[in-house]
Short mmCIF file of C-alpha atoms and ligand atoms in Angstrom, two decimals:
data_model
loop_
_atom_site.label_atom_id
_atom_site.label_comp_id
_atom_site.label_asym_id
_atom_site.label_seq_id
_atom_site.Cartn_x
_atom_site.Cartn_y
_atom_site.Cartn_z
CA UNK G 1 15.90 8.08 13.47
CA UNK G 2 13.84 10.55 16.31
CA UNK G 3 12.76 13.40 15.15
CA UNK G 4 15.68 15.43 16.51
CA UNK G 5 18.43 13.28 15.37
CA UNK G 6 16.64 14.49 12.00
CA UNK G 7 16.28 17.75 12.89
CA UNK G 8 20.23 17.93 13.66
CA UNK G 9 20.66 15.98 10.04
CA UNK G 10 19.60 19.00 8.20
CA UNK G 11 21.35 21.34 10.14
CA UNK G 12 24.78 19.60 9.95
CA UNK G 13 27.06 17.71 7.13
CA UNK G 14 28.11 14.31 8.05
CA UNK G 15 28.89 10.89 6.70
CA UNK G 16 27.66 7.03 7.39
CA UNK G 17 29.95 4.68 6.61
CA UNK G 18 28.28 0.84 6.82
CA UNK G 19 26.13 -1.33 4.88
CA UNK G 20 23.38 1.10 2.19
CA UNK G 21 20.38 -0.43 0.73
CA UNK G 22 17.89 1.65 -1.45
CA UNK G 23 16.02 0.70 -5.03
CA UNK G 24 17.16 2.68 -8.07
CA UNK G 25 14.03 0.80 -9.86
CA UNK G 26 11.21 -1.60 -9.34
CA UNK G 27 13.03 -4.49 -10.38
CA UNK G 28 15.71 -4.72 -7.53
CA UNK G 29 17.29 -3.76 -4.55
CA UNK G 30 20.64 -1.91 -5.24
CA UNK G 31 22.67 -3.34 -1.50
CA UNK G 32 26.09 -1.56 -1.06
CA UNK G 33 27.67 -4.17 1.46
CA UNK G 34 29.89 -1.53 2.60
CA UNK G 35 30.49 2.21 1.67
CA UNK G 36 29.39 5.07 2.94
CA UNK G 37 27.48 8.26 2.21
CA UNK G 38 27.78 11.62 2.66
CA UNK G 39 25.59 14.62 3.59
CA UNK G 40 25.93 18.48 3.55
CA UNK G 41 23.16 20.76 4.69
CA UNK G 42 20.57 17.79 4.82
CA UNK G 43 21.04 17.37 0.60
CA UNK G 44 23.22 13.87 0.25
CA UNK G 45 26.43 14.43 -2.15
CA UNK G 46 27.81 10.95 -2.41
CA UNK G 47 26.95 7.51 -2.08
CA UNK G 48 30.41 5.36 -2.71
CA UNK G 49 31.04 1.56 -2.57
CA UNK G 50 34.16 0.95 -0.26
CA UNK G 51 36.06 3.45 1.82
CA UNK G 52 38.79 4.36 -0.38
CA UNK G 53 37.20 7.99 -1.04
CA UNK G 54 36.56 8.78 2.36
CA UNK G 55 39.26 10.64 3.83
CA UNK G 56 38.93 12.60 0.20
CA UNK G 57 35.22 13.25 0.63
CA UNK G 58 35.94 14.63 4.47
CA UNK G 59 38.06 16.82 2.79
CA UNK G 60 36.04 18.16 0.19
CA UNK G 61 33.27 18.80 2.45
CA UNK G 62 35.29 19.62 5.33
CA UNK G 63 33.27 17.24 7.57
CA UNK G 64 35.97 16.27 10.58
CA UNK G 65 35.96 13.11 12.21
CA UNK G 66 33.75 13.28 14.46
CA UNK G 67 30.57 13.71 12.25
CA UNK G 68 31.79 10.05 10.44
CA UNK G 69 29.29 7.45 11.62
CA UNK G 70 30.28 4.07 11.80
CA UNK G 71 27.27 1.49 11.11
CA UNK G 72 27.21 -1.44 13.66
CA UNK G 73 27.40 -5.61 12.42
CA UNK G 74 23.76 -5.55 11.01
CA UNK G 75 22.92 -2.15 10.96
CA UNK G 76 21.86 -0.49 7.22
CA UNK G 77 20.95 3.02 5.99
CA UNK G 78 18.07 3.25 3.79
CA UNK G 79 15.75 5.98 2.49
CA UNK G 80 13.12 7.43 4.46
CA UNK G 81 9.51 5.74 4.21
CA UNK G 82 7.20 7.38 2.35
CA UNK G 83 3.37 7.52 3.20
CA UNK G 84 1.10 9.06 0.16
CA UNK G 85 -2.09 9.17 2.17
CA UNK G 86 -2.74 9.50 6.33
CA UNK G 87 -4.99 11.23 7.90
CA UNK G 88 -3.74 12.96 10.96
CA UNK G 89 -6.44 14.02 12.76
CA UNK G 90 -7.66 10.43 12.85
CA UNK G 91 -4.70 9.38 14.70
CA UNK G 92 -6.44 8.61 18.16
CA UNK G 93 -8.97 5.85 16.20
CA UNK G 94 -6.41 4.21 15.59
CA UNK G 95 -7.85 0.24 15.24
CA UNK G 96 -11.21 1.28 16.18
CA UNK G 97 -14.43 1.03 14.20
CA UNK G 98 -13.72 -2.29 11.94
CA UNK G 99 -16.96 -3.20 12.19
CA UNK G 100 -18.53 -0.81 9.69
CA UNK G 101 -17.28 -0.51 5.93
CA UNK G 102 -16.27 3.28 4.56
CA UNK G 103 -19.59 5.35 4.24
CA UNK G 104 -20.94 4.31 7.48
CA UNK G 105 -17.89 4.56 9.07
CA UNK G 106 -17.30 7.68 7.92
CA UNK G 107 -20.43 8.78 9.41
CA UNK G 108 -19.78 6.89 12.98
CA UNK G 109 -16.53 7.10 13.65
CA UNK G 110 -14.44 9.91 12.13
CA UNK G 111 -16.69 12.85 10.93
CA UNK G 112 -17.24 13.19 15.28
CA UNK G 113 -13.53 12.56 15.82
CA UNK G 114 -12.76 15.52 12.94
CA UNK G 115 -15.02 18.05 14.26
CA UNK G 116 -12.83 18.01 17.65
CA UNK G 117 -10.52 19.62 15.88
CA UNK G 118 -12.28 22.87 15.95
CA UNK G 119 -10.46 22.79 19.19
CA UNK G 120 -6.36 24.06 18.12
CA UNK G 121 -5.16 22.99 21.54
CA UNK G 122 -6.55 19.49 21.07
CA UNK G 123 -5.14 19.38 17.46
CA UNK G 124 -2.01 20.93 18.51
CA UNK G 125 -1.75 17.90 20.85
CA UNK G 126 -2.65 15.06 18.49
CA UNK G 127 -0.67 16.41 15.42
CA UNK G 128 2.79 16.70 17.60
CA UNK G 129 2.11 13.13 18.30
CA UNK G 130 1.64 11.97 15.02
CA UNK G 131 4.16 13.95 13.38
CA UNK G 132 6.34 12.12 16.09
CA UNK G 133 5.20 8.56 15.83
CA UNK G 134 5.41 8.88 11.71
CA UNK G 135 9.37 10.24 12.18
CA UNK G 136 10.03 7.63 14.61
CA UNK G 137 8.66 4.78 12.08
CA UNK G 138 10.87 5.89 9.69
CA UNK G 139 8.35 7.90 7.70
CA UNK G 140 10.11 11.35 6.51
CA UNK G 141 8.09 12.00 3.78
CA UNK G 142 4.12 12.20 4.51
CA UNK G 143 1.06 13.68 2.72
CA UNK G 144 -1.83 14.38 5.09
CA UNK G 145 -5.69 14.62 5.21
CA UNK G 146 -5.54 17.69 7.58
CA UNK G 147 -9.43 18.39 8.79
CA UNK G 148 -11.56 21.47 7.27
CA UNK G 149 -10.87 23.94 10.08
CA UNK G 150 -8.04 26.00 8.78
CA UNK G 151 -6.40 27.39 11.80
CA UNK G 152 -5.61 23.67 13.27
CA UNK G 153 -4.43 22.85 9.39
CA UNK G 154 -1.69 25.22 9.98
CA UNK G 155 -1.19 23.61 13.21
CA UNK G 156 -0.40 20.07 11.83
CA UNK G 157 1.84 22.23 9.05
CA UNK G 158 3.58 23.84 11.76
CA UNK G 159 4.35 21.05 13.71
CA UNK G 160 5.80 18.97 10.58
CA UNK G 161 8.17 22.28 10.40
CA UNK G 162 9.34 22.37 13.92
CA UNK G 163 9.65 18.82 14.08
CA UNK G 164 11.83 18.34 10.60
CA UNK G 165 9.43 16.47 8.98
CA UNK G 166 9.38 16.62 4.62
CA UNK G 167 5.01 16.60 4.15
CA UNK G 168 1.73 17.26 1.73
CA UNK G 169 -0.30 18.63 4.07
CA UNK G 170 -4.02 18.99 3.17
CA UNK G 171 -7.17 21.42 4.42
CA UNK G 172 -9.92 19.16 3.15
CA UNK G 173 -12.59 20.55 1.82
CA UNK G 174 -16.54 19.26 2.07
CA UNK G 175 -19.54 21.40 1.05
CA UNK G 176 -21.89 18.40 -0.04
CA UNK G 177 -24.00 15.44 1.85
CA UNK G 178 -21.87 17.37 5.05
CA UNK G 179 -22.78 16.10 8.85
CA UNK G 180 -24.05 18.53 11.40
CA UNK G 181 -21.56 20.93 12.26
CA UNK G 182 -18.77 19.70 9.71
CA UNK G 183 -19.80 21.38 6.94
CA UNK G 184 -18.58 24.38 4.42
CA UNK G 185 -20.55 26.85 1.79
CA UNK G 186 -18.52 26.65 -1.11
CA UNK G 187 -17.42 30.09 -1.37
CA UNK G 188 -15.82 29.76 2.08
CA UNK G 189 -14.28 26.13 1.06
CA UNK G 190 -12.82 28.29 -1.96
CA UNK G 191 -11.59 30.89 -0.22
CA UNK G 192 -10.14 29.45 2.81
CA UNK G 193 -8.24 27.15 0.86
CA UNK G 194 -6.73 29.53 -1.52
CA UNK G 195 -5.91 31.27 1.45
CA UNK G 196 -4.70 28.38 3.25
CA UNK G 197 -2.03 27.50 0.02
CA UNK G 198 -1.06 31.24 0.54
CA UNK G 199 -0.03 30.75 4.39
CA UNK G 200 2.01 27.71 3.49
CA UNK G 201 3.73 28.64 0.88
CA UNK G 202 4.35 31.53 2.36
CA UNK G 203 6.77 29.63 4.73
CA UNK G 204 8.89 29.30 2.21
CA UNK G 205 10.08 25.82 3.50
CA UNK G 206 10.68 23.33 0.62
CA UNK G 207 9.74 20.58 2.91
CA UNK G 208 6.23 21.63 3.48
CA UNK G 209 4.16 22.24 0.55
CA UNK G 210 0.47 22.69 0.26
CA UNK G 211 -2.20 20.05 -1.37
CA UNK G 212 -5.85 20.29 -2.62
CA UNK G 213 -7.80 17.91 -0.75
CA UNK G 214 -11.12 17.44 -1.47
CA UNK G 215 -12.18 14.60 0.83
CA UNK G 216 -14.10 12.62 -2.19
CA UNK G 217 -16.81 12.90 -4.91
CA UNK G 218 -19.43 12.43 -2.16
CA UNK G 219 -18.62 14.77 0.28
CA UNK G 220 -17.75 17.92 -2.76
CA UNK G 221 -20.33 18.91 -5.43
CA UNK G 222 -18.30 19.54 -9.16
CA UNK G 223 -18.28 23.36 -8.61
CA UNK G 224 -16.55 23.10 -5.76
CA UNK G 225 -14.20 20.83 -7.93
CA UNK G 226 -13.34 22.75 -10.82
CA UNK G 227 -12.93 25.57 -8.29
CA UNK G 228 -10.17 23.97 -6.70
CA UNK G 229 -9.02 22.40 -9.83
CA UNK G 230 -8.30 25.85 -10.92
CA UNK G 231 -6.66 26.93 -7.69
CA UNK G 232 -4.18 23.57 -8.32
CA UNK G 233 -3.70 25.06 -11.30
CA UNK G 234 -3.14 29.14 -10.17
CA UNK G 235 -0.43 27.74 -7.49
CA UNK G 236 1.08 24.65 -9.12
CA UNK G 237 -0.01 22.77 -6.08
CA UNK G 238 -0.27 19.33 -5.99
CA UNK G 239 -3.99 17.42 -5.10
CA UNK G 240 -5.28 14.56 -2.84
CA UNK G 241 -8.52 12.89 -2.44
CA UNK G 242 -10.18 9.22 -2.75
CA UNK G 243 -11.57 7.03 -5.62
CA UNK G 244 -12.86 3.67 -6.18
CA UNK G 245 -12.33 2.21 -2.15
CA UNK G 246 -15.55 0.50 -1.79
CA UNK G 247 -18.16 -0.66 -3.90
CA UNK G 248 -20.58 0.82 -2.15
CA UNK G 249 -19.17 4.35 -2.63
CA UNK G 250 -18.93 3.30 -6.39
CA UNK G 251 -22.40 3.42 -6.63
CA UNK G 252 -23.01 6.32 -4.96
CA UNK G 253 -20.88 8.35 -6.77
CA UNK G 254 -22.80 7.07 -10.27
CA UNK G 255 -25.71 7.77 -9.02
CA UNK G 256 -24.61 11.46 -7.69
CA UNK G 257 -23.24 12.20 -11.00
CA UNK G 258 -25.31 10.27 -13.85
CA UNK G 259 -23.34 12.38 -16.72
CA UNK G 260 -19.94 11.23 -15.82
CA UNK G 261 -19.19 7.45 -17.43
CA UNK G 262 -17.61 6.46 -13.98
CA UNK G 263 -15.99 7.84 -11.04
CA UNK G 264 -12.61 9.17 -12.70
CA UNK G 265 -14.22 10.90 -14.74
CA UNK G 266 -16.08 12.76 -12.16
CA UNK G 267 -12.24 14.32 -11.37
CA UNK G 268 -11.29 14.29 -14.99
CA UNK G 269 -14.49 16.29 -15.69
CA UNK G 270 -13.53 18.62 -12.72
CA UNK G 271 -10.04 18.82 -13.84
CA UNK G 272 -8.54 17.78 -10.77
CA UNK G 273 -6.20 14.67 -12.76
CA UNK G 274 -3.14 15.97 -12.94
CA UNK G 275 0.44 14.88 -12.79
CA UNK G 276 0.87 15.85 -9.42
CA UNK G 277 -2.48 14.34 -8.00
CA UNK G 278 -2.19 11.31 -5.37
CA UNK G 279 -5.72 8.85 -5.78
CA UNK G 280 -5.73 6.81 -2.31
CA UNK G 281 -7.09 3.33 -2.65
CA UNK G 282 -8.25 2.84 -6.40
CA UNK G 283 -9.76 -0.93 -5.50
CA UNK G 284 -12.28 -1.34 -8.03
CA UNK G 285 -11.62 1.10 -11.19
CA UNK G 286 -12.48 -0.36 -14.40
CA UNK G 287 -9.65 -1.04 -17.03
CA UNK G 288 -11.14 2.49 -19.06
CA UNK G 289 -10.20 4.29 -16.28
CA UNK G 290 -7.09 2.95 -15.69
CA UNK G 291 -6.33 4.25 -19.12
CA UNK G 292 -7.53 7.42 -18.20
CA UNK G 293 -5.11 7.53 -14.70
CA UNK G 294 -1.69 6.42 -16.81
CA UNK G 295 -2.44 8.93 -19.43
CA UNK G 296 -3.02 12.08 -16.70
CA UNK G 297 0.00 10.51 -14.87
CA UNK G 298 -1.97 10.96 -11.83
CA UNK G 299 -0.77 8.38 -9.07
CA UNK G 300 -2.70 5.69 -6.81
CA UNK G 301 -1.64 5.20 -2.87
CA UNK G 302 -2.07 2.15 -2.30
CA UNK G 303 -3.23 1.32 1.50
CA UNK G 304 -4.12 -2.24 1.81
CA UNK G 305 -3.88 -2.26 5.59
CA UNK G 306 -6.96 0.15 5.27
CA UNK G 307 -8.30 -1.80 2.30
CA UNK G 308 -8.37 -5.24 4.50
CA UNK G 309 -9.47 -3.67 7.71
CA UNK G 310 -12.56 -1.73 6.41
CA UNK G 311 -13.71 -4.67 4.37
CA UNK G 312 -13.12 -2.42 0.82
CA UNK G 313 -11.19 -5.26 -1.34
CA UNK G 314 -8.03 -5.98 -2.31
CA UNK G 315 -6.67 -3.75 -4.85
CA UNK G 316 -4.16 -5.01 -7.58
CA UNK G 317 -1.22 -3.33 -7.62
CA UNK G 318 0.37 -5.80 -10.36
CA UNK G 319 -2.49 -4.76 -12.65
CA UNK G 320 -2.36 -0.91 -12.07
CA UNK G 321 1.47 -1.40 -12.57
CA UNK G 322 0.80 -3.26 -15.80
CA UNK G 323 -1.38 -0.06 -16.59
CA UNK G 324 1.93 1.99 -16.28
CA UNK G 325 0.22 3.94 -13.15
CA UNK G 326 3.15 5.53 -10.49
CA UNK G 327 2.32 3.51 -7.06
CA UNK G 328 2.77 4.72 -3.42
CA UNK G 329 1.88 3.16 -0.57
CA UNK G 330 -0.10 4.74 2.45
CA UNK G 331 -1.10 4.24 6.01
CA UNK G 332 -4.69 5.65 5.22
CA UNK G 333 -4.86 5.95 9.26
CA UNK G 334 -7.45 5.49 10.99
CA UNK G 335 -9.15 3.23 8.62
CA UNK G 336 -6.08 1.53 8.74
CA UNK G 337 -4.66 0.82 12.45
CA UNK G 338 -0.84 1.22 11.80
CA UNK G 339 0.63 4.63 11.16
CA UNK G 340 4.28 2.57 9.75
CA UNK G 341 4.97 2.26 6.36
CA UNK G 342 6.97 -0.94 7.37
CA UNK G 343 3.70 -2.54 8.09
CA UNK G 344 2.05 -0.94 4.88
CA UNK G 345 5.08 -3.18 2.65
CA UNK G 346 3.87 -6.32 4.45
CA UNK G 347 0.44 -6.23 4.07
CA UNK G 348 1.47 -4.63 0.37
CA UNK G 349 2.91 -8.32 -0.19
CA UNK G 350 0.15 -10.42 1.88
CA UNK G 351 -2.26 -8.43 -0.32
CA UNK G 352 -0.73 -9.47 -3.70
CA UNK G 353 -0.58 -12.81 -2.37
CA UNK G 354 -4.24 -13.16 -1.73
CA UNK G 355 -5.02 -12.03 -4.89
CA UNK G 356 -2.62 -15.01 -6.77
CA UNK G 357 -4.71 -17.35 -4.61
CA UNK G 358 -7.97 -15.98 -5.56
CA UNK G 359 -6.57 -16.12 -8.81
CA UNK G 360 -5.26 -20.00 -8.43
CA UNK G 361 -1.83 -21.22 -7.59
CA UNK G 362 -0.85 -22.49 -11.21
CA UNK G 363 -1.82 -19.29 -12.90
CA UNK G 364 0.67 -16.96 -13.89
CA UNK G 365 0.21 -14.61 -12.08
CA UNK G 366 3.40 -13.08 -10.49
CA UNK G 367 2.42 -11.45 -7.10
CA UNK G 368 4.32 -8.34 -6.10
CA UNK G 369 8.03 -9.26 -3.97
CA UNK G 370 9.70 -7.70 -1.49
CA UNK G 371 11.93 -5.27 -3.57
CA UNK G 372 8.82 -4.22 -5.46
CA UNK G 373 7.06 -3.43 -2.12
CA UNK G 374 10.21 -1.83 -0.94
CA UNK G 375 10.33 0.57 -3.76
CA UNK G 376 6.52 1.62 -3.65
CA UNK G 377 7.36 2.88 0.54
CA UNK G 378 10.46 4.55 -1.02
CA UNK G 379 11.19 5.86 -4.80
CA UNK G 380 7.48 5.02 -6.00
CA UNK G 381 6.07 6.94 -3.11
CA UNK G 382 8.24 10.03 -4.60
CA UNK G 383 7.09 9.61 -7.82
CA UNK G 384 3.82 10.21 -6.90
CA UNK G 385 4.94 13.42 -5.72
ZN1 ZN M 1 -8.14 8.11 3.36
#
């Protein structure tokens, strides 16, 4: 759907009639051969098998016939994609810098790329395109690394709102370990933020909400933490950042924080695991904190195109599933090179198979399937929400 066909859909009440396929659980695909659905004011008031209702329906919700849609032979309606974790500003790396793993790509590649954004006619330009190119994949649901410069974060939130886009958007924050010129103090990360949540939800605009986003452990010292752990907690706003992606990080963040057992408890400890936080990546936690994760009901985004193309592992969703931890999947653009959720599923499923060979063919091991992978760019990606 482009972005103003959506934009239209949530001005107007209509109804699809065709072939519906969306997953009620993990377990299967619920496929209504042919039915139809039905939408007033952009909320969806009936999904029906058959066509015997219709007319009926149109009544009720006095939709004429010209806003009834007929599906083609082989055309489907299906949710909108959901992406738990992408990075906006890094849109224009896209596929570039494979050839260093996180920190010193970090450092190379994208802590340059987000200091351009400084610039709010250069942001304004990259975040229409992205907000675009998500819509146009089918993503309509997005949470987003935003950069630290506040004025271009309410760029990226404004164009999400022009453009009719439901999104997370995030002012990260990074007072520690910080690169020339990319930097905060931490009373100015505090404040700016707090100020930041303000602005947005000051929109009042259900469909774009605020999030805490701390970039990671490495980049925020713990005051800075518990400050904005508190601030999730003052405005009920949900929180984003990264754990466990690469080894190397692993070991950094021990070694930055020798009181904390391991890194989730570095968040724990700052208070930031909640029931509305979104963990991107998760590769390498330890079965403790897994325990930790289910019992916070704080979610993982799982980005494997990210996790393949910087080298950082393959992560397990079976096992964090087995954990009974809620699973999204994500983009994580740039350090992954597609911003479609469509591509996230595949490599979701070539992923899980990797792991069953690592694992050997005759072991039990049941890798994830297609319904499961549907589900985590769909209903899983909202439960994480
Ligand atoms: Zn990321």
């Amino acid at each position: 759907m482009t972005s103003g066909l959506y934009q239209k859909a949530y001005a107007t009440s209509f109804i699809i009639v065709g072939s519906i396929v969306h997953s009620e659980n993990i377990t299967s695909l619920t496929i209504i051969e042919h039915g139809f659905i039905a939408v007033v004011r952009g909320r969806i008031v009936s999904v029906c098998k058959g066509t015997e209702k219709l007319v009926k329906t149109q009544h009720k919700y006095g939709i004429d016939d010209n806003s009834v849609h007929h599906l083609s032979e082989g055309e489907f309606v299906m949710p909108g994609f959901i992406d738990t974790h992408i990075h906006a500003p890094q849109y224009p790396n896209c596929g570039l810098g494979y050839d260093k793993q996180l920190l010193d790509w970090l450092t190379t590649y994208t802590f340059p790329l987000e200091k351009k954004y400084m610039d709010v006619d250069f942001a304004t330009k990259v975040y229409e395109s992205i907000v675009n190119k998500t819509l146009t994949n089918g993503t309509t649901t997005a949470a987003y690394f935003a950069t630290l410069h506040y004025d271009s974060s309410l760029f990226l939130a404004d164009s999400v709102e022009r453009l009719g886009q439901r999104a997370f958007i995030g002012k990260v924050n990074m007072n520690h370990d910080t690169p020339e010129g990319y930097g905060e103090d931490t009373y100015d990360s505090f404040i700016c933020t707090e100020q930041y949540i303000r602005d947005i939800q000051g929109k009042r605009n259900e469909l774009v909400q605020p999030i805490i986003t701390p970039r990671f452990a490495l980049s925020c010292d713990m005051k800075l933490m518990i400050l904005l752990g508190e601030l999730a907690t003052k405005y009920n706003a949900h929180i984003q950042t990264h754990i466990s992606e690469n080894t190397g990080e692993v070991v950094a963040v021990q070694k930055m924080y020798p009181e904390c057992k391991n890194y989730t408890d570095v968040y724990d400890t700052a208070g930031l695991l909640t029931n509305k936080t979104v963990l991107a990546h998760g590769v390498h936690l330890s079965d403790d904190e897994l325990k930790v994760l289910a019992a916070r009901g704080t979610a993982i985004s799982h980005c494997p195109n990210s996790n393949t193309s910087l080298k950082s592992g393959l992560c397990d969703v079976r096992r964090l599933l087995n954990a009974g931890i809620k699973v999204g999947l994500g983009t994580d653009v740039s350090g992954g090179y597609s911003t479609s959720i469509l591509n996230a599923i595949r490599c979701a499923l070539q992923t899980s198979i990797h792991i069953f060979f690592g694992k050997g063919t005759d072991s039990d091991y049941v890798p994830l399937s297609y319904h499961e992978a549907f589900n985590l760019a769909t209903l899983g990606g909202a439960k994480g929400r």
